[in-house]
Amino acid sequence: MPSEPSQRVEDKLFYNRYLVDSGRAHIKVRPHTTPSSRLLSMLKACPARCYELNDKGHVEVTVDGCIECGTCRVICEESGDIEWSYPRGGYGVLFKFG
Amino acid sequence: MIQERFDAIVVGAGMGGNAAALTMAERGLKVLQLERGEYSGSKNVQGAILYADMLEKLIPNFREDAPLERHLVEQRFWILDERSHTGIHYRSDDFNEEKPNRYTIIRAQFDKWLSQKVRDAGATVLCETTVTELLQDSHGRVVGVRTDRDGGEIHADVVVLAEGVNGVLGTGAGLRGRPKPDKVALAVKEMHFLSRETIDARFNLKGDEGLVIEAVGTISRGMTGMGFIYSNKECISLGIGCLVADFQRTGETPYGLLEGFKRHPSVAPLIEGSEVKEYSAHLIPEGGYRAIPQLCGEGWVVVGDAAQLNNAIHREGSNLAMTSGRIAAEAICLIRSRKDPMTAKNLSLYKKMLTDSFVIKDLKKYKDMPALMHTHSQNFFLTYPQLFSKAMQDYVRVDGTPKLEKEKLMLSSFIKARSWSGLFSDALRIARAWR
């Protein structure tokens, strides 16, 4: 296989159109001292890389690039690790092709 | 916001919601459809293939103005290892028929068109409106919805939940569970733009002919999953999906898988020089028959992906959504014409009609396949593809080894990897689940 590095997911998100609802994150991570294994799995499973580890070792979410697939809801909502809802009407990702 | 009362509220403007809203509006019901996106289709993601028959039942002359990309004349199924693919190709000029059976579409454009038909039929379509909650009376009966607009309570006799695979309303009201990690796949997709001539040349197509490639093998790195390449007029839809539980277990990234698929030597030349214009992701219901929730209750029905209606083996989802939406609407119209209330008992007509249709019949046929593919994913998605590729290469490579010796080596490689009993039980498992 060719050895050139893969395209970064952050760059992929630039193709998309978003209407960001500033100050109203539709996903929130429950405050924690040690992240659960579910939360940690989101660092890799989120297709938009919205979940990241901060310098305190906590999992943080930035929803600006969220493509609203629901993977984190499926993995983390039931255990209470996150609070999950859809963005307000009209906000969020707006697919031109879908 | 809206003080008036509706006969029916449809939540969502995807395939299922549009089919339901259109059918009810055409039959004279006062319908309100709510969609959280800027327009119908702005939140929807699909591969996407459209099956004509199911749309024809809604809009018989759809070919006159629907935004269709290409009609499909060729289907390729690939089994991949790292450097090769073994393919089954089916191409027939019979598919160049007056009324083609399958088309590629671009969902955002298609849904916009279908939504216009819903409006033309007289339904009120309200976009940029997220439904936050189902309104239930003291007996648990669904009587309407609450939205994120000011004073956003709206009442109706019946609510059609067409909120998609990741629907939150049904779950929030306790009508069905959340999608489970081992029952939904996460698919990621890119739209690769190339000139029409380039696509025609690379895929051996002309005019509006189109082609589908579906690929399994080492690209999913032992997880239950599949890659796809669909040709549109001036772009290629390319994506890959695997079960969410497998992503969770392995720590593989969806975009990593996508990049790997794009770099595969059988795939890379097809998209070389393309301009990517969108990256999307979506969940796909994969639980099949055993994952179907309760389909109706007091004042509500659920259709499409929200009801887990997806045939993963045949990759049919939007047509099941369209059909279930239409059937739900027909049942509602029938109940209403009898002047009966929208009770769970009366609405079970929808369930009966759906059970009699191909939708439930097909899902029932494959009821054991999802579990089988999941529990034996390493064998089906890694070991066998590698064995097939090796066997094919040995078979076609001429190197002076006697053929009998080659055949013995091929057989022993399969036995070594899976053992006689393993091979036998895998074959038996598939045969049983397929039946």
PDB file of N, CA and C in Angstrom, chain B residues 361-421:
ATOM      1  N   LYS B 361     -41.687 -10.038   5.444  1.00  0.00           N
ATOM      2  CA  LYS B 361     -41.353 -11.372   4.913  1.00  0.00           C
ATOM      3  C   LYS B 361     -39.853 -11.500   4.658  1.00  0.00           C
ATOM      4  N   ASP B 362     -39.262 -10.474   4.027  1.00  0.00           N
ATOM      5  CA  ASP B 362     -37.822 -10.520   3.735  1.00  0.00           C
ATOM      6  C   ASP B 362     -37.001 -10.492   5.018  1.00  0.00           C
ATOM      7  N   LEU B 363     -37.387  -9.630   5.944  1.00  0.00           N
ATOM      8  CA  LEU B 363     -36.607  -9.522   7.182  1.00  0.00           C
ATOM      9  C   LEU B 363     -36.669 -10.826   7.967  1.00  0.00           C
ATOM     10  N   LYS B 364     -37.827 -11.473   7.930  1.00  0.00           N
ATOM     11  CA  LYS B 364     -37.992 -12.732   8.648  1.00  0.00           C
ATOM     12  C   LYS B 364     -37.100 -13.818   8.044  1.00  0.00           C
ATOM     13  N   LYS B 365     -36.999 -13.801   6.725  1.00  0.00           N
ATOM     14  CA  LYS B 365     -36.169 -14.807   6.042  1.00  0.00           C
ATOM     15  C   LYS B 365     -34.728 -14.778   6.563  1.00  0.00           C
ATOM     16  N   TYR B 366     -34.217 -13.578   6.830  1.00  0.00           N
ATOM     17  CA  TYR B 366     -32.816 -13.452   7.229  1.00  0.00           C
ATOM     18  C   TYR B 366     -32.646 -13.196   8.726  1.00  0.00           C
ATOM     19  N   LYS B 367     -33.627 -13.631   9.511  1.00  0.00           N
ATOM     20  CA  LYS B 367     -33.625 -13.240  10.925  1.00  0.00           C
ATOM     21  C   LYS B 367     -32.367 -13.671  11.678  1.00  0.00           C
ATOM     22  N   ASP B 368     -31.684 -14.744  11.222  1.00  0.00           N
ATOM     23  CA  ASP B 368     -30.499 -15.220  11.945  1.00  0.00           C
ATOM     24  C   ASP B 368     -29.179 -14.728  11.361  1.00  0.00           C
ATOM     25  N   MET B 369     -29.244 -14.024  10.220  1.00  0.00           N
ATOM     26  CA  MET B 369     -28.000 -13.591   9.575  1.00  0.00           C
ATOM     27  C   MET B 369     -27.213 -12.541  10.369  1.00  0.00           C
ATOM     28  N   PRO B 370     -27.884 -11.516  10.924  1.00  0.00           N
ATOM     29  CA  PRO B 370     -27.103 -10.486  11.622  1.00  0.00           C
ATOM     30  C   PRO B 370     -26.247 -11.055  12.751  1.00  0.00           C
ATOM     31  N   ALA B 371     -26.843 -11.938  13.556  1.00  0.00           N
ATOM     32  CA  ALA B 371     -26.105 -12.511  14.680  1.00  0.00           C
ATOM     33  C   ALA B 371     -24.946 -13.362  14.181  1.00  0.00           C
ATOM     34  N   LEU B 372     -25.188 -14.115  13.107  1.00  0.00           N
ATOM     35  CA  LEU B 372     -24.141 -14.986  12.555  1.00  0.00           C
ATOM     36  C   LEU B 372     -22.949 -14.167  12.066  1.00  0.00           C
ATOM     37  N   MET B 373     -23.231 -13.110  11.293  1.00  0.00           N
ATOM     38  CA  MET B 373     -22.157 -12.287  10.758  1.00  0.00           C
ATOM     39  C   MET B 373     -21.367 -11.615  11.875  1.00  0.00           C
ATOM     40  N   HIS B 374     -22.073 -11.261  12.933  1.00  0.00           N
ATOM     41  CA  HIS B 374     -21.416 -10.577  14.022  1.00  0.00           C
ATOM     42  C   HIS B 374     -20.522 -11.507  14.827  1.00  0.00           C
ATOM     43  N   THR B 375     -21.065 -12.687  15.198  1.00  0.00           N
ATOM     44  CA  THR B 375     -20.292 -13.567  16.077  1.00  0.00           C
ATOM     45  C   THR B 375     -19.143 -14.254  15.350  1.00  0.00           C
ATOM     46  N   HIS B 376     -19.180 -14.287  14.014  1.00  0.00           N
ATOM     47  CA  HIS B 376     -18.102 -14.946  13.274  1.00  0.00           C
ATOM     48  C   HIS B 376     -17.399 -13.985  12.328  1.00  0.00           C
ATOM     49  N   SER B 377     -17.339 -12.718  12.739  1.00  0.00           N
ATOM     50  CA  SER B 377     -16.834 -11.704  11.811  1.00  0.00           C
ATOM     51  C   SER B 377     -15.387 -11.953  11.389  1.00  0.00           C
ATOM     52  N   GLN B 378     -14.553 -12.441  12.297  1.00  0.00           N
ATOM     53  CA  GLN B 378     -13.141 -12.683  11.948  1.00  0.00           C
ATOM     54  C   GLN B 378     -13.034 -13.659  10.769  1.00  0.00           C
ATOM     55  N   ASN B 379     -13.836 -14.721  10.823  1.00  0.00           N
ATOM     56  CA  ASN B 379     -13.799 -15.711   9.742  1.00  0.00           C
ATOM     57  C   ASN B 379     -14.334 -15.141   8.440  1.00  0.00           C
ATOM     58  N   PHE B 380     -15.513 -14.517   8.515  1.00  0.00           N
ATOM     59  CA  PHE B 380     -16.174 -14.098   7.286  1.00  0.00           C
ATOM     60  C   PHE B 380     -15.538 -12.859   6.657  1.00  0.00           C
ATOM     61  N   PHE B 381     -14.942 -12.004   7.459  1.00  0.00           N
ATOM     62  CA  PHE B 381     -14.447 -10.742   6.918  1.00  0.00           C
ATOM     63  C   PHE B 381     -12.924 -10.635   6.857  1.00  0.00           C
ATOM     64  N   LEU B 382     -12.227 -11.664   7.399  1.00  0.00           N
ATOM     65  CA  LEU B 382     -10.767 -11.606   7.357  1.00  0.00           C
ATOM     66  C   LEU B 382     -10.195 -12.910   6.799  1.00  0.00           C
ATOM     67  N   THR B 383     -10.460 -14.008   7.495  1.00  0.00           N
ATOM     68  CA  THR B 383      -9.839 -15.283   7.121  1.00  0.00           C
ATOM     69  C   THR B 383     -10.246 -15.729   5.711  1.00  0.00           C
ATOM     70  N   TYR B 384     -11.540 -15.800   5.467  1.00  0.00           N
ATOM     71  CA  TYR B 384     -11.976 -16.277   4.144  1.00  0.00           C
ATOM     72  C   TYR B 384     -11.525 -15.378   2.994  1.00  0.00           C
ATOM     73  N   PRO B 385     -11.681 -14.056   3.110  1.00  0.00           N
ATOM     74  CA  PRO B 385     -11.194 -13.215   2.009  1.00  0.00           C
ATOM     75  C   PRO B 385      -9.716 -13.458   1.704  1.00  0.00           C
ATOM     76  N   GLN B 386      -8.901 -13.638   2.744  1.00  0.00           N
ATOM     77  CA  GLN B 386      -7.478 -13.888   2.509  1.00  0.00           C
ATOM     78  C   GLN B 386      -7.278 -15.238   1.818  1.00  0.00           C
ATOM     79  N   LEU B 387      -8.021 -16.241   2.265  1.00  0.00           N
ATOM     80  CA  LEU B 387      -7.915 -17.569   1.659  1.00  0.00           C
ATOM     81  C   LEU B 387      -8.360 -17.546   0.200  1.00  0.00           C
ATOM     82  N   PHE B 388      -9.470 -16.840  -0.074  1.00  0.00           N
ATOM     83  CA  PHE B 388      -9.981 -16.769  -1.446  1.00  0.00           C
ATOM     84  C   PHE B 388      -8.957 -16.119  -2.369  1.00  0.00           C
ATOM     85  N   SER B 389      -8.398 -15.010  -1.904  1.00  0.00           N
ATOM     86  CA  SER B 389      -7.441 -14.295  -2.746  1.00  0.00           C
ATOM     87  C   SER B 389      -6.222 -15.155  -3.050  1.00  0.00           C
ATOM     88  N   LYS B 390      -5.739 -15.826  -2.006  1.00  0.00           N
ATOM     89  CA  LYS B 390      -4.561 -16.680  -2.185  1.00  0.00           C
ATOM     90  C   LYS B 390      -4.897 -17.809  -3.172  1.00  0.00           C
ATOM     91  N   ALA B 391      -6.051 -18.418  -2.994  1.00  0.00           N
ATOM     92  CA  ALA B 391      -6.453 -19.526  -3.858  1.00  0.00           C
ATOM     93  C   ALA B 391      -6.580 -19.063  -5.309  1.00  0.00           C
ATOM     94  N   MET B 392      -7.193 -17.884  -5.511  1.00  0.00           N
ATOM     95  CA  MET B 392      -7.356 -17.366  -6.862  1.00  0.00           C
ATOM     96  C   MET B 392      -6.005 -17.087  -7.506  1.00  0.00           C
ATOM     97  N   GLN B 393      -5.096 -16.526  -6.714  1.00  0.00           N
ATOM     98  CA  GLN B 393      -3.796 -16.197  -7.291  1.00  0.00           C
ATOM     99  C   GLN B 393      -3.044 -17.476  -7.684  1.00  0.00           C
ATOM    100  N   ASP B 394      -3.089 -18.462  -6.791  1.00  0.00           N
ATOM    101  CA  ASP B 394      -2.431 -19.726  -7.101  1.00  0.00           C
ATOM    102  C   ASP B 394      -3.026 -20.359  -8.353  1.00  0.00           C
ATOM    103  N   TYR B 395      -4.321 -20.192  -8.496  1.00  0.00           N
ATOM    104  CA  TYR B 395      -5.035 -20.816  -9.602  1.00  0.00           C
ATOM    105  C   TYR B 395      -4.652 -20.182 -10.941  1.00  0.00           C
ATOM    106  N   VAL B 396      -4.521 -18.872 -10.970  1.00  0.00           N
ATOM    107  CA  VAL B 396      -4.259 -18.204 -12.252  1.00  0.00           C
ATOM    108  C   VAL B 396      -2.774 -18.067 -12.569  1.00  0.00           C
ATOM    109  N   ARG B 397      -1.940 -18.150 -11.550  1.00  0.00           N
ATOM    110  CA  ARG B 397      -0.501 -17.997 -11.797  1.00  0.00           C
ATOM    111  C   ARG B 397       0.077 -19.303 -12.364  1.00  0.00           C
ATOM    112  N   VAL B 398       0.771 -19.212 -13.491  1.00  0.00           N
ATOM    113  CA  VAL B 398       1.364 -20.402 -14.104  1.00  0.00           C
ATOM    114  C   VAL B 398       2.848 -20.433 -13.761  1.00  0.00           C
ATOM    115  N   ASP B 399       3.252 -21.441 -12.984  1.00  0.00           N
ATOM    116  CA  ASP B 399       4.637 -21.432 -12.519  1.00  0.00           C
ATOM    117  C   ASP B 399       5.274 -22.811 -12.526  1.00  0.00           C
ATOM    118  N   GLY B 400       4.703 -23.713 -13.308  1.00  0.00           N
ATOM    119  CA  GLY B 400       5.310 -25.036 -13.420  1.00  0.00           C
ATOM    120  C   GLY B 400       4.917 -26.010 -12.329  1.00  0.00           C
ATOM    121  N   THR B 401       4.148 -25.548 -11.322  1.00  0.00           N
ATOM    122  CA  THR B 401       3.664 -26.462 -10.300  1.00  0.00           C
ATOM    123  C   THR B 401       2.523 -27.289 -10.892  1.00  0.00           C
ATOM    124  N   PRO B 402       2.568 -28.610 -10.746  1.00  0.00           N
ATOM    125  CA  PRO B 402       1.465 -29.421 -11.303  1.00  0.00           C
ATOM    126  C   PRO B 402       0.120 -29.018 -10.702  1.00  0.00           C
ATOM    127  N   LYS B 403      -0.919 -29.038 -11.528  1.00  0.00           N
ATOM    128  CA  LYS B 403      -2.239 -28.550 -11.089  1.00  0.00           C
ATOM    129  C   LYS B 403      -2.771 -29.323  -9.883  1.00  0.00           C
ATOM    130  N   LEU B 404      -2.548 -30.634  -9.874  1.00  0.00           N
ATOM    131  CA  LEU B 404      -3.062 -31.446  -8.770  1.00  0.00           C
ATOM    132  C   LEU B 404      -2.436 -30.998  -7.450  1.00  0.00           C
ATOM    133  N   GLU B 405      -1.157 -30.707  -7.530  1.00  0.00           N
ATOM    134  CA  GLU B 405      -0.435 -30.235  -6.337  1.00  0.00           C
ATOM    135  C   GLU B 405      -0.993 -28.897  -5.860  1.00  0.00           C
ATOM    136  N   LYS B 406      -1.293 -28.013  -6.850  1.00  0.00           N
ATOM    137  CA  LYS B 406      -1.883 -26.700  -6.529  1.00  0.00           C
ATOM    138  C   LYS B 406      -3.210 -26.862  -5.805  1.00  0.00           C
ATOM    139  N   GLU B 407      -4.041 -27.756  -6.333  1.00  0.00           N
ATOM    140  CA  GLU B 407      -5.358 -27.961  -5.722  1.00  0.00           C
ATOM    141  C   GLU B 407      -5.223 -28.487  -4.301  1.00  0.00           C
ATOM    142  N   LYS B 408      -4.279 -29.406  -4.107  1.00  0.00           N
ATOM    143  CA  LYS B 408      -4.066 -29.959  -2.761  1.00  0.00           C
ATOM    144  C   LYS B 408      -3.627 -28.859  -1.789  1.00  0.00           C
ATOM    145  N   LEU B 409      -2.717 -27.996  -2.266  1.00  0.00           N
ATOM    146  CA  LEU B 409      -2.223 -26.898  -1.425  1.00  0.00           C
ATOM    147  C   LEU B 409      -3.349 -25.938  -1.063  1.00  0.00           C
ATOM    148  N   MET B 410      -4.197 -25.672  -2.068  1.00  0.00           N
ATOM    149  CA  MET B 410      -5.319 -24.754  -1.862  1.00  0.00           C
ATOM    150  C   MET B 410      -6.253 -25.295  -0.774  1.00  0.00           C
ATOM    151  N   LEU B 411      -6.586 -26.567  -0.911  1.00  0.00           N
ATOM    152  CA  LEU B 411      -7.489 -27.211   0.045  1.00  0.00           C
ATOM    153  C   LEU B 411      -6.855 -27.229   1.431  1.00  0.00           C
ATOM    154  N   SER B 412      -5.575 -27.553   1.472  1.00  0.00           N
ATOM    155  CA  SER B 412      -4.936 -27.646   2.793  1.00  0.00           C
ATOM    156  C   SER B 412      -4.837 -26.276   3.462  1.00  0.00           C
ATOM    157  N   SER B 413      -4.744 -25.204   2.641  1.00  0.00           N
ATOM    158  CA  SER B 413      -4.705 -23.859   3.251  1.00  0.00           C
ATOM    159  C   SER B 413      -6.040 -23.541   3.922  1.00  0.00           C
ATOM    160  N   PHE B 414      -7.138 -23.969   3.295  1.00  0.00           N
ATOM    161  CA  PHE B 414      -8.460 -23.741   3.897  1.00  0.00           C
ATOM    162  C   PHE B 414      -8.606 -24.568   5.177  1.00  0.00           C
ATOM    163  N   ILE B 415      -8.144 -25.831   5.111  1.00  0.00           N
ATOM    164  CA  ILE B 415      -8.295 -26.717   6.279  1.00  0.00           C
ATOM    165  C   ILE B 415      -7.415 -26.228   7.421  1.00  0.00           C
ATOM    166  N   LYS B 416      -6.225 -25.779   7.049  1.00  0.00           N
ATOM    167  CA  LYS B 416      -5.305 -25.282   8.070  1.00  0.00           C
ATOM    168  C   LYS B 416      -5.908 -24.072   8.792  1.00  0.00           C
ATOM    169  N   ALA B 417      -6.543 -23.200   8.022  1.00  0.00           N
ATOM    170  CA  ALA B 417      -7.100 -21.970   8.607  1.00  0.00           C
ATOM    171  C   ALA B 417      -8.377 -22.226   9.399  1.00  0.00           C
ATOM    172  N   ARG B 418      -9.219 -23.112   8.895  1.00  0.00           N
ATOM    173  CA  ARG B 418     -10.536 -23.254   9.530  1.00  0.00           C
ATOM    174  C   ARG B 418     -10.868 -24.670   9.997  1.00  0.00           C
ATOM    175  N   SER B 419     -10.072 -25.677   9.626  1.00  0.00           N
ATOM    176  CA  SER B 419     -10.310 -27.102   9.927  1.00  0.00           C
ATOM    177  C   SER B 419     -11.560 -27.607   9.205  1.00  0.00           C
ATOM    178  N   TRP B 420     -11.599 -28.907   8.979  1.00  0.00           N
ATOM    179  CA  TRP B 420     -12.751 -29.494   8.278  1.00  0.00           C
ATOM    180  C   TRP B 420     -14.050 -29.133   8.979  1.00  0.00           C
ATOM    181  N   SER B 421     -14.048 -29.324  10.298  1.00  0.00           N
ATOM    182  CA  SER B 421     -15.301 -29.095  11.026  1.00  0.00           C
ATOM    183  C   SER B 421     -15.678 -27.616  11.004  1.00  0.00           C
TER     184      SER B 421
END
